Coordinates of C-alpha atoms in Angstrom, one line a residue:
M26 CA 0.0 0.0 0.0
S27 CA 1.1 3.5 -0.7
A28 CA 1.9 6.0 2.1
P29 CA -0.5 8.9 2.6
Q30 CA 0.2 11.7 0.3
S31 CA 0.7 14.4 2.9
D32 CA 1.9 14.5 6.5
S33 CA -1.4 16.3 7.4
F34 CA -3.4 13.3 6.5
D35 CA -3.5 10.0 8.4
T36 CA -4.6 8.1 5.4
D37 CA -6.1 8.7 1.9
V38 CA -9.5 7.0 2.4
V39 CA -11.6 6.0 5.4
I40 CA -14.1 3.2 4.9
M41 CA -17.0 2.9 7.4
G42 CA -18.3 -0.7 7.2
G43 CA -16.7 -4.1 6.9
G44 CA -19.4 -6.1 5.1
P45 CA -18.7 -7.5 1.6
I46 CA -18.9 -4.2 -0.1
G47 CA -16.7 -2.2 2.3
L48 CA -14.2 -5.0 2.2
T49 CA -14.2 -5.1 -1.6
T50 CA -13.7 -1.3 -1.7
A51 CA -10.7 -1.8 0.6
C52 CA -9.3 -4.6 -1.7
A53 CA -9.8 -2.4 -4.8
L54 CA -8.1 0.6 -3.2
A55 CA -5.2 -1.6 -2.1
H56 CA -4.9 -3.0 -5.7
H57 CA -4.5 0.6 -6.9
G58 CA -2.0 1.5 -4.2
V59 CA -4.2 3.8 -2.2
A60 CA -3.8 4.0 1.6
F61 CA -6.9 3.4 3.6
R62 CA -8.3 2.5 7.0
I63 CA -11.5 0.4 7.3
F64 CA -13.6 0.2 10.4
E65 CA -16.3 -2.3 11.4
S66 CA -18.5 -2.1 14.5
R67 CA -18.9 -5.9 14.7
T68 CA -16.2 -7.7 16.6
E69 CA -16.7 -10.9 14.6
P70 CA -18.0 -11.9 11.2
K71 CA -21.7 -12.8 11.2
P72 CA -22.0 -16.5 12.0
Y73 CA -24.5 -17.0 9.1
S74 CA -25.0 -16.0 5.5
R75 CA -27.2 -13.3 4.1
A76 CA -26.3 -12.5 0.6
N77 CA -24.5 -15.4 -1.0
N78 CA -24.2 -15.3 -4.8
L79 CA -21.9 -13.7 -7.3
W80 CA -23.1 -13.2 -10.9
A81 CA -20.9 -13.2 -14.0
R82 CA -20.4 -9.4 -14.4
P83 CA -19.4 -8.8 -10.7
Q84 CA -17.0 -11.7 -11.0
E85 CA -15.4 -9.9 -14.0
L86 CA -15.0 -6.8 -11.8
L87 CA -13.6 -8.8 -8.9
A88 CA -11.1 -10.5 -11.2
S89 CA -10.0 -7.1 -12.4
I90 CA -8.7 -6.3 -8.9
G91 CA -7.3 -9.8 -8.3
I92 CA -9.7 -11.3 -5.7
R93 CA -12.2 -13.3 -7.7
D94 CA -10.3 -16.6 -7.6
A95 CA -10.0 -16.5 -3.8
L96 CA -13.7 -16.2 -3.5
A97 CA -14.3 -19.0 -6.1
E98 CA -12.2 -21.4 -4.1
K99 CA -14.9 -21.4 -1.4
A100 CA -18.0 -21.3 -3.6
Y101 CA -20.2 -23.7 -5.5
A102 CA -20.4 -23.1 -9.3
I103 CA -24.1 -23.0 -10.5
T104 CA -24.8 -23.9 -14.1
K105 CA -28.6 -24.4 -14.2
V106 CA -31.7 -22.8 -12.8
N107 CA -34.8 -24.9 -12.5
T108 CA -38.2 -23.2 -12.4
L109 CA -41.6 -24.7 -11.6
L110 CA -44.9 -22.8 -12.1
N111 CA -47.6 -24.1 -9.8
G112 CA -46.0 -27.5 -9.9
R113 CA -45.3 -27.6 -13.7
P114 CA -41.6 -27.4 -14.8
V115 CA -40.6 -24.9 -17.5
D116 CA -37.4 -24.9 -19.5
P117 CA -34.4 -24.8 -17.2
I118 CA -32.2 -21.7 -17.6
A119 CA -28.6 -22.6 -18.6
I120 CA -27.4 -19.7 -16.4
A121 CA -23.7 -20.3 -17.3
D122 CA -24.3 -20.0 -21.0
V123 CA -23.4 -16.3 -21.3
A124 CA -20.6 -14.4 -23.1
S125 CA -18.3 -14.1 -20.1
P126 CA -15.3 -16.1 -18.8
F127 CA -17.2 -16.5 -15.5
G128 CA -20.5 -17.9 -16.6
P129 CA -21.2 -20.3 -13.7
V130 CA -22.7 -18.3 -10.8
L131 CA -20.8 -18.6 -7.5
Y132 CA -22.8 -19.5 -4.4
S133 CA -21.0 -19.2 -1.1
G134 CA -22.1 -17.4 2.0
Q135 CA -21.7 -13.8 3.3
D136 CA -19.8 -15.1 6.3
V137 CA -17.4 -16.9 4.0
I138 CA -17.1 -14.0 1.6
E139 CA -16.3 -11.6 4.5
T140 CA -13.6 -13.9 5.8
V141 CA -12.0 -14.4 2.4
L142 CA -12.0 -10.6 1.7
S143 CA -10.6 -9.8 5.1
D144 CA -7.7 -12.2 4.4
Q145 CA -7.2 -10.6 1.0
I146 CA -6.9 -7.2 2.7
E147 CA -4.2 -8.5 5.0
R148 CA -2.3 -10.0 2.0
K149 CA -2.3 -6.6 0.4
G150 CA -0.9 -5.0 3.6
G151 CA -4.1 -3.7 5.2
R152 CA -6.3 -4.6 8.2
L153 CA -9.9 -4.6 9.0
E154 CA -10.3 -2.7 12.4
R155 CA -13.1 -4.4 14.2
G156 CA -15.0 -3.1 17.2
R157 CA -14.8 0.5 15.9
K158 CA -17.3 2.7 14.2
V159 CA -17.6 6.2 12.7
V160 CA -19.6 8.4 15.1
G161 CA -19.1 11.7 13.3
F162 CA -17.3 13.5 10.5
R163 CA -16.9 16.9 9.0
Q164 CA -15.7 18.0 5.5
D165 CA -13.6 20.9 4.3
E166 CA -12.0 21.8 0.9
D167 CA -9.1 19.5 1.3
G168 CA -10.5 16.4 3.1
A169 CA -12.5 15.1 6.0
T170 CA -12.0 14.6 9.7
V171 CA -13.6 11.4 10.9
E172 CA -14.4 10.6 14.5
V173 CA -13.9 6.8 15.2
A174 CA -15.1 5.4 18.5
A175 CA -14.5 2.0 20.2
I176 CA -17.5 -0.3 20.7
D177 CA -18.2 -1.7 24.2
A178 CA -19.7 -5.1 25.0
D179 CA -23.2 -3.8 24.6
G180 CA -22.5 -2.5 21.1
N181 CA -22.4 1.2 22.1
A182 CA -19.7 3.7 21.4
S183 CA -17.4 4.4 24.4
G184 CA -14.4 6.5 25.3
E185 CA -12.9 9.4 23.6
P186 CA -13.1 9.0 19.8
E187 CA -10.0 9.0 17.6
H188 CA -9.9 11.8 15.0
V189 CA -8.7 10.4 11.7
R190 CA -7.8 12.9 8.9
C191 CA -8.4 11.6 5.4
R192 CA -9.0 12.9 1.9
Y193 CA -12.2 10.9 1.3
L194 CA -14.7 9.0 3.3
V195 CA -16.7 6.0 2.0
G196 CA -19.9 5.0 3.7
A197 CA -20.3 1.2 3.5
D198 CA -22.3 0.9 6.7
G199 CA -25.3 -0.8 5.3
G200 CA -29.0 -0.1 5.3
A201 CA -29.0 1.7 8.6
G202 CA -26.9 4.3 6.8
F203 CA -25.3 6.5 9.5
V204 CA -23.1 8.2 6.9
R205 CA -26.1 8.5 4.5
R206 CA -28.2 10.2 7.1
E207 CA -25.4 12.6 8.2
L208 CA -25.0 13.7 4.6
G209 CA -28.7 14.5 4.4
L210 CA -29.2 11.9 1.7
D211 CA -31.7 9.6 3.6
F212 CA -35.0 8.6 2.0
E213 CA -38.3 7.3 3.1
P214 CA -38.4 3.6 2.2
E215 CA -41.5 2.1 0.6
K216 CA -42.8 -0.8 2.6
L217 CA -44.3 -3.8 0.8
P218 CA -47.7 -4.7 2.2
N219 CA -49.0 -8.2 3.0
C220 CA -45.7 -9.9 2.3
M221 CA -43.3 -11.9 4.5
N222 CA -40.1 -13.9 3.9
R223 CA -39.5 -17.0 6.0
Q224 CA -36.1 -18.6 5.6
L225 CA -33.7 -21.2 6.9
D226 CA -30.2 -22.7 6.2
A227 CA -30.2 -26.4 6.9
K228 CA -29.2 -29.8 5.6
L229 CA -31.6 -30.9 2.8
S230 CA -32.8 -34.3 1.7
W231 CA -35.4 -34.6 -1.1
R232 CA -36.1 -36.5 -4.3
R233 CA -34.6 -33.9 -6.4
S234 CA -30.8 -33.3 -6.9
T235 CA -28.8 -32.2 -3.9
D236 CA -25.8 -31.4 -6.1
H237 CA -24.5 -27.9 -5.5
D238 CA -24.7 -26.8 -9.2
H239 CA -28.4 -26.2 -9.4
L240 CA -30.9 -23.6 -8.2
W241 CA -34.6 -24.4 -7.8
F242 CA -37.4 -21.8 -7.9
F243 CA -41.1 -22.6 -7.2
Y244 CA -43.9 -20.2 -8.0
Y245 CA -46.9 -21.3 -6.0
P246 CA -50.4 -19.7 -5.6
R247 CA -49.4 -17.7 -2.5
G248 CA -45.8 -16.8 -3.3
F249 CA -42.4 -17.8 -4.4
C250 CA -39.8 -20.3 -3.0
G251 CA -36.1 -20.7 -3.7
V252 CA -33.8 -23.6 -2.9
L253 CA -30.2 -22.5 -3.0
P254 CA -26.8 -24.0 -2.0
V255 CA -24.9 -22.4 0.9
W256 CA -21.2 -23.1 1.5
G257 CA -20.5 -26.1 3.8
G258 CA -23.0 -28.6 2.4
Y259 CA -26.2 -26.6 3.4
H260 CA -29.1 -25.4 1.5
R261 CA -31.2 -22.2 1.9
L262 CA -34.9 -22.4 1.6
F263 CA -36.9 -19.1 1.5
F264 CA -40.6 -18.5 1.0
L265 CA -41.7 -15.0 -0.1
A266 CA -45.4 -15.1 0.3
D267 CA -48.7 -13.5 1.3
D268 CA -48.5 -13.1 5.1
T269 CA -52.2 -14.0 5.8
G270 CA -52.4 -16.3 8.7
I271 CA -48.6 -16.5 9.1
P272 CA -47.3 -15.6 12.7
D273 CA -45.0 -12.6 12.8
R274 CA -42.0 -14.4 14.3
D275 CA -39.1 -16.6 13.2
P276 CA -40.4 -20.0 11.9
T277 CA -39.7 -23.3 13.5
L278 CA -37.9 -26.1 11.7
E279 CA -41.1 -28.1 11.6
E280 CA -43.1 -25.3 10.1
M281 CA -40.5 -24.9 7.4
Q282 CA -40.5 -28.5 6.6
V283 CA -44.3 -28.6 6.2
I284 CA -44.4 -25.6 3.8
A285 CA -41.4 -27.0 1.9
R286 CA -43.1 -30.3 1.3
E287 CA -46.3 -28.6 0.2
V288 CA -44.6 -26.2 -2.2
T289 CA -42.2 -28.7 -3.7
E290 CA -44.8 -31.5 -3.8
D291 CA -42.2 -33.9 -2.2
E292 CA -43.4 -35.6 0.9
T293 CA -40.0 -37.1 1.5
L294 CA -38.3 -33.7 1.9
T295 CA -36.5 -33.5 5.2
L296 CA -34.6 -30.6 6.8
T297 CA -32.1 -31.1 9.6
D298 CA -29.3 -29.4 11.4
P299 CA -30.6 -25.8 10.9
I300 CA -28.0 -23.0 11.4
W301 CA -30.3 -20.1 10.8
L302 CA -34.0 -19.5 10.9
T303 CA -35.4 -16.1 10.3
H304 CA -38.3 -14.0 9.0
S305 CA -38.4 -10.5 7.5
R306 CA -40.6 -8.0 5.8
F307 CA -39.5 -5.8 3.0
Q308 CA -39.0 -2.2 2.1
H309 CA -37.0 -0.5 -0.6
G310 CA -35.6 2.8 -1.8
V311 CA -32.6 4.6 -3.1
A312 CA -30.6 7.6 -1.9
P313 CA -31.1 10.7 -4.1
H314 CA -27.3 10.9 -4.5
Y315 CA -24.3 8.6 -4.0
R316 CA -21.8 11.4 -3.4
K317 CA -21.7 14.7 -1.5
D318 CA -18.4 16.5 -1.8
R319 CA -15.7 14.2 -0.3
V320 CA -18.0 11.5 1.0
F321 CA -19.3 8.6 -1.1
L322 CA -21.9 5.8 -0.6
V323 CA -21.4 2.2 -1.7
G324 CA -23.7 -0.9 -1.5
D325 CA -26.5 -1.0 1.0
A326 CA -25.4 2.4 2.5
G327 CA -27.1 4.0 -0.6
H328 CA -30.1 1.8 -1.0
L329 CA -32.5 -0.7 0.6
T330 CA -32.8 -3.5 -1.9
L331 CA -35.4 -6.2 -2.5
P332 CA -34.3 -9.9 -2.7
A333 CA -35.4 -10.3 -6.3
G334 CA -32.9 -12.1 -8.5
G335 CA -30.1 -11.8 -5.9
Q336 CA -29.0 -8.5 -7.3
G337 CA -28.3 -6.4 -4.2
M338 CA -24.8 -7.4 -3.1
N339 CA -23.8 -7.8 -6.7
A340 CA -24.8 -4.2 -7.5
G341 CA -22.6 -3.2 -4.6
F342 CA -19.5 -4.8 -6.1
H343 CA -20.0 -2.4 -9.1
D344 CA -20.0 0.5 -6.6
A345 CA -16.8 -0.7 -4.8
V346 CA -14.7 -1.3 -7.9
G347 CA -16.1 1.7 -9.8
L348 CA -15.3 4.1 -6.9
A349 CA -11.8 2.7 -6.2
W350 CA -10.3 3.4 -9.6
R351 CA -11.8 6.8 -9.7
L352 CA -10.3 7.7 -6.3
A353 CA -6.9 6.2 -7.2
T354 CA -6.8 8.3 -10.4
V355 CA -7.7 11.5 -8.5
L356 CA -5.3 10.9 -5.6
Q357 CA -2.4 10.5 -8.0
G358 CA -3.4 13.8 -9.7
H359 CA -4.5 12.5 -13.0
A360 CA -8.2 13.4 -13.2
E361 CA -10.5 16.3 -13.9
P362 CA -13.6 16.8 -11.7
V363 CA -15.8 15.0 -14.3
L364 CA -14.3 11.7 -13.2
L365 CA -15.6 11.8 -9.6
D366 CA -18.8 13.5 -10.7
S367 CA -19.6 10.5 -13.0
Y368 CA -19.8 8.1 -10.0
D369 CA -23.0 9.6 -8.7
T370 CA -24.5 9.8 -12.2
E371 CA -23.7 6.2 -13.1
R372 CA -24.2 4.3 -9.9
G373 CA -27.1 6.3 -8.5
G374 CA -28.9 6.0 -11.9
E375 CA -28.2 2.2 -12.0
H376 CA -29.5 1.7 -8.5
R377 CA -32.7 3.5 -9.3
R378 CA -33.1 1.3 -12.4
L379 CA -32.5 -1.8 -10.4
D380 CA -35.0 -0.7 -7.8
K381 CA -37.7 -0.6 -10.4
Q382 CA -36.6 -3.9 -11.9
Q383 CA -36.7 -5.7 -8.5
M384 CA -40.2 -4.3 -7.8
Q385 CA -41.2 -5.8 -11.1
G386 CA -39.8 -9.1 -9.9
F387 CA -41.9 -8.9 -6.7
Q388 CA -45.0 -8.2 -8.8
N389 CA -44.3 -11.3 -10.8
S390 CA -43.4 -13.6 -7.9
V391 CA -45.5 -12.5 -4.9
Y392 CA -48.2 -10.2 -6.0
R393 CA -49.3 -12.2 -9.1
G394 CA -53.0 -12.8 -8.3
R395 CA -55.2 -15.3 -10.2
L396 CA -55.3 -13.5 -13.5
K397 CA -51.6 -12.9 -13.7
D398 CA -51.0 -16.5 -12.6
A399 CA -53.1 -17.8 -15.4
A400 CA -51.3 -15.5 -17.9
V401 CA -48.0 -16.7 -16.7
N402 CA -49.1 -20.3 -17.2
V403 CA -50.1 -19.5 -20.8
A404 CA -46.9 -17.6 -21.5
A405 CA -44.8 -20.5 -20.2
A406 CA -46.0 -22.5 -23.2
V407 CA -44.5 -20.1 -25.7
R408 CA -41.7 -18.4 -23.9
P409 CA -38.9 -20.8 -22.9
D410 CA -37.2 -17.9 -21.0
I411 CA -40.2 -17.3 -18.7
G412 CA -38.1 -18.4 -15.7
S413 CA -35.7 -15.4 -16.0
L414 CA -38.4 -13.0 -17.0
L415 CA -40.3 -13.8 -13.8
Q416 CA -37.3 -12.5 -11.9
G417 CA -38.0 -9.1 -13.4
T418 CA -35.0 -9.2 -15.8
D419 CA -33.7 -11.1 -18.8
D420 CA -30.2 -10.6 -17.5
L421 CA -29.7 -12.1 -14.1
Q422 CA -25.9 -12.1 -14.7
Q423 CA -25.8 -8.2 -14.9
L424 CA -23.9 -8.3 -18.2
S425 CA -26.2 -5.6 -19.6
V426 CA -25.5 -3.0 -16.8
A427 CA -24.6 0.2 -18.7
Y428 CA -24.3 3.9 -18.2
P429 CA -25.9 5.5 -21.3
T430 CA -25.9 9.0 -19.8
S431 CA -22.5 9.0 -18.2
P432 CA -20.5 12.2 -18.6
L433 CA -17.5 9.9 -19.4
N434 CA -19.1 8.8 -22.6
E435 CA -18.0 10.1 -26.0
D436 CA -18.8 8.8 -29.5
A437 CA -16.8 10.2 -32.4
F438 CA -18.6 8.1 -34.9
G439 CA -21.3 9.8 -37.0
M440 CA -24.9 8.9 -37.2
L441 CA -24.4 6.8 -40.3
H442 CA -22.0 4.5 -38.5
G443 CA -24.7 4.0 -35.8
L444 CA -27.2 3.0 -38.4
W445 CA -24.9 0.5 -40.1
H446 CA -23.7 -1.0 -36.8
R447 CA -26.7 -0.8 -34.5
D448 CA -25.6 -3.8 -32.4
A449 CA -22.1 -2.5 -31.8
P450 CA -21.4 -1.8 -28.1
K451 CA -21.6 1.9 -27.4
P452 CA -19.9 4.2 -24.9
G453 CA -21.2 3.4 -21.4
E454 CA -21.8 -0.3 -22.3
R455 CA -19.7 -3.2 -21.2
A456 CA -16.7 -3.9 -23.5
P457 CA -17.2 -7.5 -24.8
D458 CA -14.6 -10.2 -24.7
A459 CA -13.4 -12.0 -27.8
P460 CA -10.7 -14.6 -28.7
V461 CA -7.5 -13.3 -30.2
I462 CA -3.9 -14.6 -30.7
A463 CA -0.9 -13.2 -28.8
A464 CA 2.4 -12.4 -30.5
D465 CA 3.8 -15.8 -29.4
G466 CA 1.0 -17.7 -31.0
A467 CA -0.8 -18.5 -27.8
S468 CA -4.6 -18.3 -27.7
T469 CA -5.8 -15.5 -25.4
T470 CA -8.7 -13.1 -25.1
L471 CA -9.3 -9.3 -25.1
F472 CA -10.2 -9.5 -21.4
A473 CA -6.7 -10.7 -20.6
H474 CA -5.4 -7.4 -22.0
I475 CA -8.2 -5.0 -21.1
Y476 CA -8.3 -5.5 -17.3
N477 CA -5.5 -4.8 -14.9
P478 CA -4.9 -7.6 -12.4
D479 CA -1.3 -6.5 -11.7
G480 CA -2.1 -3.0 -10.5
R481 CA 0.5 -1.5 -12.7
T482 CA -1.7 1.3 -14.0
F483 CA -5.3 2.3 -13.5
G484 CA -6.2 0.0 -16.3
W485 CA -7.4 2.2 -19.2
S486 CA -6.9 0.3 -22.4
L487 CA -7.0 1.8 -25.9
L488 CA -8.0 -0.9 -28.5
L489 CA -6.8 0.0 -31.9
F490 CA -8.5 -2.0 -34.7
D491 CA -7.0 -2.0 -38.1
G492 CA -10.3 -2.6 -39.8
R493 CA -8.7 -5.5 -41.5
Q494 CA -6.7 -3.1 -43.6
A495 CA -3.0 -4.0 -44.2
D496 CA -1.9 -0.4 -44.5
A497 CA -3.6 0.9 -41.3
L498 CA -0.6 0.9 -39.0
S499 CA 0.6 4.5 -39.8
T500 CA -2.9 5.8 -38.8
I501 CA -2.9 3.7 -35.7
R502 CA 0.6 4.8 -34.6
N503 CA -0.5 8.4 -34.9
A504 CA -3.4 7.7 -32.5
I505 CA -0.9 6.1 -30.1
D506 CA 1.4 9.0 -30.2
A507 CA -1.6 11.3 -29.6
V508 CA -2.2 9.7 -26.2
G509 CA 1.4 9.2 -25.3
S510 CA 1.4 11.9 -22.6
W511 CA -1.1 9.9 -20.6
D512 CA 1.0 6.8 -19.9
W513 CA -1.7 5.0 -18.0
V514 CA -3.6 4.6 -21.3
R515 CA -2.3 1.3 -22.6
P516 CA -2.5 0.7 -26.4
R517 CA -3.5 -2.7 -27.7
L518 CA -3.3 -3.4 -31.4
V519 CA -6.1 -5.6 -32.7
L520 CA -5.0 -6.7 -36.2
G521 CA -7.0 -8.5 -38.8
A522 CA -4.6 -7.8 -41.7
A523 CA -1.8 -5.5 -40.7
I524 CA 1.5 -6.9 -39.3
A525 CA 3.0 -5.3 -36.3
E526 CA 6.7 -4.5 -36.2
A527 CA 9.3 -4.4 -33.5
G528 CA 8.7 -1.5 -31.2
D529 CA 4.9 -1.4 -31.8
A530 CA 2.5 -1.7 -28.9
V531 CA 1.2 -5.1 -27.7
A532 CA -0.3 -6.7 -30.8
L533 CA -3.2 -9.2 -30.9
S534 CA -4.0 -11.1 -34.0
D535 CA -7.6 -11.2 -35.2
L536 CA -7.4 -12.9 -38.6
D537 CA -10.8 -14.4 -38.3
G538 CA -12.4 -11.1 -37.3
E539 CA -14.1 -12.2 -34.1
A540 CA -12.9 -9.2 -32.1
H541 CA -13.7 -6.8 -34.9
A542 CA -17.2 -8.3 -35.1
A543 CA -17.7 -8.1 -31.3
Y544 CA -17.0 -4.4 -31.4
G545 CA -18.9 -3.7 -34.6
V546 CA -15.8 -2.6 -36.4
G547 CA -16.2 -2.9 -40.2
S548 CA -13.6 -2.2 -42.9
S549 CA -12.3 1.1 -41.4
P550 CA -9.7 1.3 -38.6
A551 CA -11.2 2.3 -35.3
L552 CA -10.4 3.3 -31.7
V553 CA -12.1 2.0 -28.6
L554 CA -11.0 3.3 -25.2
V555 CA -12.0 1.0 -22.3
R556 CA -12.2 2.1 -18.7
P557 CA -10.7 0.2 -15.7
D558 CA -14.1 -1.3 -15.0
G559 CA -14.5 -2.7 -18.5
H560 CA -17.0 -0.1 -19.8
I561 CA -16.4 1.7 -23.1
A562 CA -15.5 5.3 -22.6
F563 CA -14.8 6.5 -26.1
R564 CA -15.0 5.2 -29.7
G565 CA -14.3 6.7 -33.1
P566 CA -12.4 6.4 -36.3
A567 CA -8.7 5.8 -36.0
E568 CA -7.8 8.9 -38.1
R569 CA -9.5 11.0 -35.4
A570 CA -6.4 11.3 -33.2
D571 CA -7.6 14.8 -32.3
A572 CA -10.8 13.4 -30.9
I573 CA -9.1 10.9 -28.5
T574 CA -6.7 13.7 -27.4
T575 CA -9.5 16.0 -26.6
Y576 CA -11.3 13.3 -24.7
C577 CA -8.2 12.4 -22.6
A578 CA -7.7 16.1 -21.8
K579 CA -11.3 16.4 -20.6
V580 CA -11.0 13.4 -18.3
F581 CA -7.4 13.4 -17.2
G582 CA -6.3 17.0 -17.6
S583 CA -4.0 18.7 -20.1
A584 CA -1.1 16.7 -21.5
D585 CA 1.1 19.6 -20.7
A586 CA 0.1 19.5 -17.0

């Protein structure tokens, strides 16, 4: 980890909250060489799991900061989602069959995830400071002064607080949101009526598979049930349902077994060795902003999320990784204000979109009613993807998360190009992967050259496509020279016909045109600038070196500076 940039600061960043998203923020900052301190009021990890799944797109982001594989070592890889509508099976979802190197969904447990991430922080030279919490803070033009108090045996702040001087504060303190409230960004959550969730983690025996590579979802007249693996040989069963006649307390093992047998239509189903029985009601909402001056919100600190499609924690991973590379760039003096401003625009907007999506999932799963239930049964006969649509999305894996209105987007292609290449990924969208061949003849992928697992730079990659033109190198070299002053922008030649020479940038062969096709590049050389989080920032013709120079100056500052 880097030392603080000034003697007047104790650290660069303070993180309040040591759940999965706060810990991931710390790992991402450490990856970029940013000094931080992270505080958590709990003295021990939670002994049970809440959120427990990692979709494909968040796995890509976690891989980009070098921590995905450690999490995968203690997770089950899910390849299939089985759905039953009122007892009738519909086509399974081949959940792993997506355009990502991390198609199988990882199912673990929040307790396991927190332990793994804490270990990763220590490997990177940091430490989670438990039994401490932020009890106050104030901002000024240069930074923030944060009051951190010790927690006594009753969970209350005690003693004289330590004053920690930092440049930025990150609120990762969950739905209770002390940091959010202190910023004046709190919101009135919307409560869902007549709905309760009952849940347990236990050993499961039934006539269906107990292999840990399947998920099971049951839509029944009063609600929605899920059967999911939890690390350590357990399964989670939850029942989101109309609460009529259901006692407002934690369920017993016997009660859960009765409803599980009824919903799954399996009288042999047996639950044993429970490690967690709970019940809950739901409310949801999103903070009006995810940033106020030098304080940022990540994960549940900025929203209350509904458990539809297992999206909440995964959305927080986008926050953590997306904020860390921005802060790293700013702290090293390589960013204009637009870079930090874009965080609120992008992530706040995405959380509001997700909130609406999850509410749609609840309408489909819990508040269906007889008419909608009948319509769903009819639709199931003609829509093989009905299982994913019932979740409120056709992209459970979050691969379509995009920022179409981001101030970091710029498109130098004209309208005609857009008409001819409508399906090409645009600025704000995720940069797709594609197979290419390295200079030594080894098979590789664009992702291996876009993302930045070694922490050497912030991870901006400039893909230079030759348009399958053998004489395109002179134009491409001019574009490389144009961005040479910003040495963290790493050029990558993607060549369908041209032949690189000694001294050229990293060259990737694309003789079969798969990478060109993935990016909608036709017969003209093109530039695509990809951000550290794998979203496209800029695209345009390769001869527009002036356009890429102007873009870099807007985001990073003048080349002269």
